[in-house]
């Protein structure tokens, strides 16, 4: 199957700083990528849809100024958590779709804000 | 709007036995895909099996099979000959073929295979 690489796997940052998470599709071009947030023992909550060359589409309740998404190329999408606070600590997962038949997921990033 | 419901938060099964995980969904779409994903402790999402809504035949992948009842909007996963490595969270997911390939996930079922 296709490979989606997410980096970093884990990050600890101080409250008030910004953190960037990268999501790369290594062997296919992804016009659309997705960013999810997962709380402990809970499901994946879709945060936003990242579209190459255009603005991201955010789900209701997700602060677009807090979670900045950039999809600058067909193989890279980034999620920047700006002015992070402890409540932003979570597990973030990206995925890239190759049509409707399957989504490929990154390994996830565990963010801890102290 | 589409919804996916998994009514079994936790389940356990003895090694080598068979277990069935339930999933129901709601949609007004005619064409869509349904998926079961496995999330082991590593938290990497792994596709277990997928079903195209227009196909009446139930999908099968080795020890994994589904019971897809389109009229009832039901999509259960059967795991045969359960193995210790099957211990994981299992998520049912829906994706419409119209729109943005967006996936809607159920709340998950934590499966524990007992030795």
Coordinates of C-alpha atoms in Angstrom, one line a residue, chain B:
Chain B
X1 CA -25.2 14.3 7.5
X2 CA -23.7 10.9 7.8
X3 CA -23.3 9.1 11.1
X4 CA -21.5 5.9 12.1
X5 CA -22.4 4.1 15.3
X6 CA -20.5 1.3 17.1
X7 CA -22.5 0.2 20.1
X8 CA -19.9 -2.1 21.7
X9 CA -17.2 -0.1 23.5
X10 CA -15.3 -3.2 24.5
X11 CA -15.3 -6.8 23.6
X12 CA -13.1 -9.8 24.4
X13 CA -12.7 -13.2 22.7
X14 CA -10.7 -16.3 23.4
X15 CA -7.8 -17.0 21.1
X16 CA -8.9 -19.1 18.1
X17 CA -12.6 -18.2 18.6
X18 CA -14.8 -16.0 16.4
X19 CA -16.0 -12.6 17.3
X20 CA -18.4 -10.1 15.6
X21 CA -18.1 -6.3 15.9
X22 CA -21.2 -4.3 15.1
X23 CA -21.5 -1.1 13.1
X24 CA -24.5 0.8 11.9
X25 CA -24.6 4.0 9.8
X26 CA -27.0 6.5 8.5
X27 CA -26.8 8.2 5.1
X28 CA -28.9 9.4 2.3
X29 CA -26.1 8.7 -0.2
X30 CA -26.6 5.9 -2.7
X31 CA -22.9 5.3 -3.5
X32 CA -20.4 5.0 -0.7
X33 CA -17.7 2.9 0.8
X34 CA -17.5 1.3 4.2
X35 CA -14.3 0.4 6.0
X36 CA -13.0 -1.3 9.1
X37 CA -9.8 0.0 10.4
X38 CA -7.6 -1.4 13.1
X39 CA -5.6 0.7 15.5
X40 CA -3.2 -1.3 17.6
X41 CA -1.3 0.1 20.6
X42 CA 1.2 1.8 18.2
X43 CA -1.8 3.9 17.0
X44 CA -1.1 3.4 13.4
X45 CA -4.3 3.1 11.5
X46 CA -4.5 -0.1 9.4
X47 CA -7.1 -1.0 6.9
X48 CA -8.7 -4.3 7.6
X49 CA -11.4 -4.5 5.0
X50 CA -13.6 -2.4 2.8
X51 CA -17.0 -2.8 1.1
X52 CA -18.4 -0.9 -1.8
X53 CA -22.1 -0.2 -1.2
X54 CA -23.2 -1.2 -4.7
X55 CA -21.7 -4.6 -4.4
X56 CA -24.0 -7.1 -2.8
X57 CA -21.3 -9.7 -2.1
X58 CA -19.8 -9.4 1.3
X59 CA -16.1 -8.6 1.3
X60 CA -13.6 -11.1 2.7
X61 CA -10.0 -10.8 3.6
X62 CA -8.5 -13.9 5.0
X63 CA -9.8 -14.3 8.6
X64 CA -11.9 -11.1 8.3
X65 CA -15.3 -10.9 6.7
X66 CA -18.2 -8.5 6.8
X67 CA -21.9 -8.8 6.9
X68 CA -23.2 -5.9 4.9
X69 CA -26.9 -5.2 5.1
X70 CA -27.6 -2.2 3.0
X71 CA -31.3 -1.8 3.7
X72 CA -30.6 -2.1 7.4
X73 CA -27.6 0.1 7.1
X74 CA -25.6 -2.4 9.0
X75 CA -21.9 -3.4 8.5
X76 CA -20.5 -5.9 11.0
X77 CA -17.0 -7.3 11.0
X78 CA -16.4 -11.0 11.8
X79 CA -13.0 -12.1 12.9
X80 CA -12.4 -15.8 12.7
X81 CA -9.7 -17.8 14.4
X82 CA -8.8 -14.8 16.6
X83 CA -5.2 -14.2 17.3
X84 CA -3.4 -12.3 20.0
X85 CA -2.3 -9.8 17.4
X86 CA -5.9 -8.9 16.7
X87 CA -6.0 -7.0 20.0
X88 CA -6.7 -3.4 19.1
X89 CA -9.2 -0.7 18.7
X90 CA -11.5 -1.3 15.7
X91 CA -13.1 1.6 13.9
X92 CA -15.9 1.5 11.4
X93 CA -15.8 4.3 8.8
X94 CA -17.9 5.7 6.0
X95 CA -16.9 7.6 2.9
X96 CA -19.4 8.9 0.3
X97 CA -18.3 8.8 -3.3
X98 CA -19.5 12.3 -3.8
X99 CA -17.6 15.2 -2.3
X100 CA -14.2 15.2 -0.7
X101 CA -13.3 11.6 0.2
X102 CA -14.0 12.6 3.8
X103 CA -14.2 9.7 6.3
X104 CA -16.6 9.6 9.1
X105 CA -15.5 7.3 11.9
X106 CA -17.5 5.4 14.6
X107 CA -16.5 5.6 18.2
X108 CA -14.6 2.4 18.1
X109 CA -14.7 -1.0 19.7
X110 CA -11.8 -2.1 21.9
X111 CA -11.1 -5.8 21.2
X112 CA -9.0 -7.9 23.5
X113 CA -8.0 -11.4 22.5
X114 CA -7.4 -13.6 25.5
X115 CA -4.8 -16.4 25.5

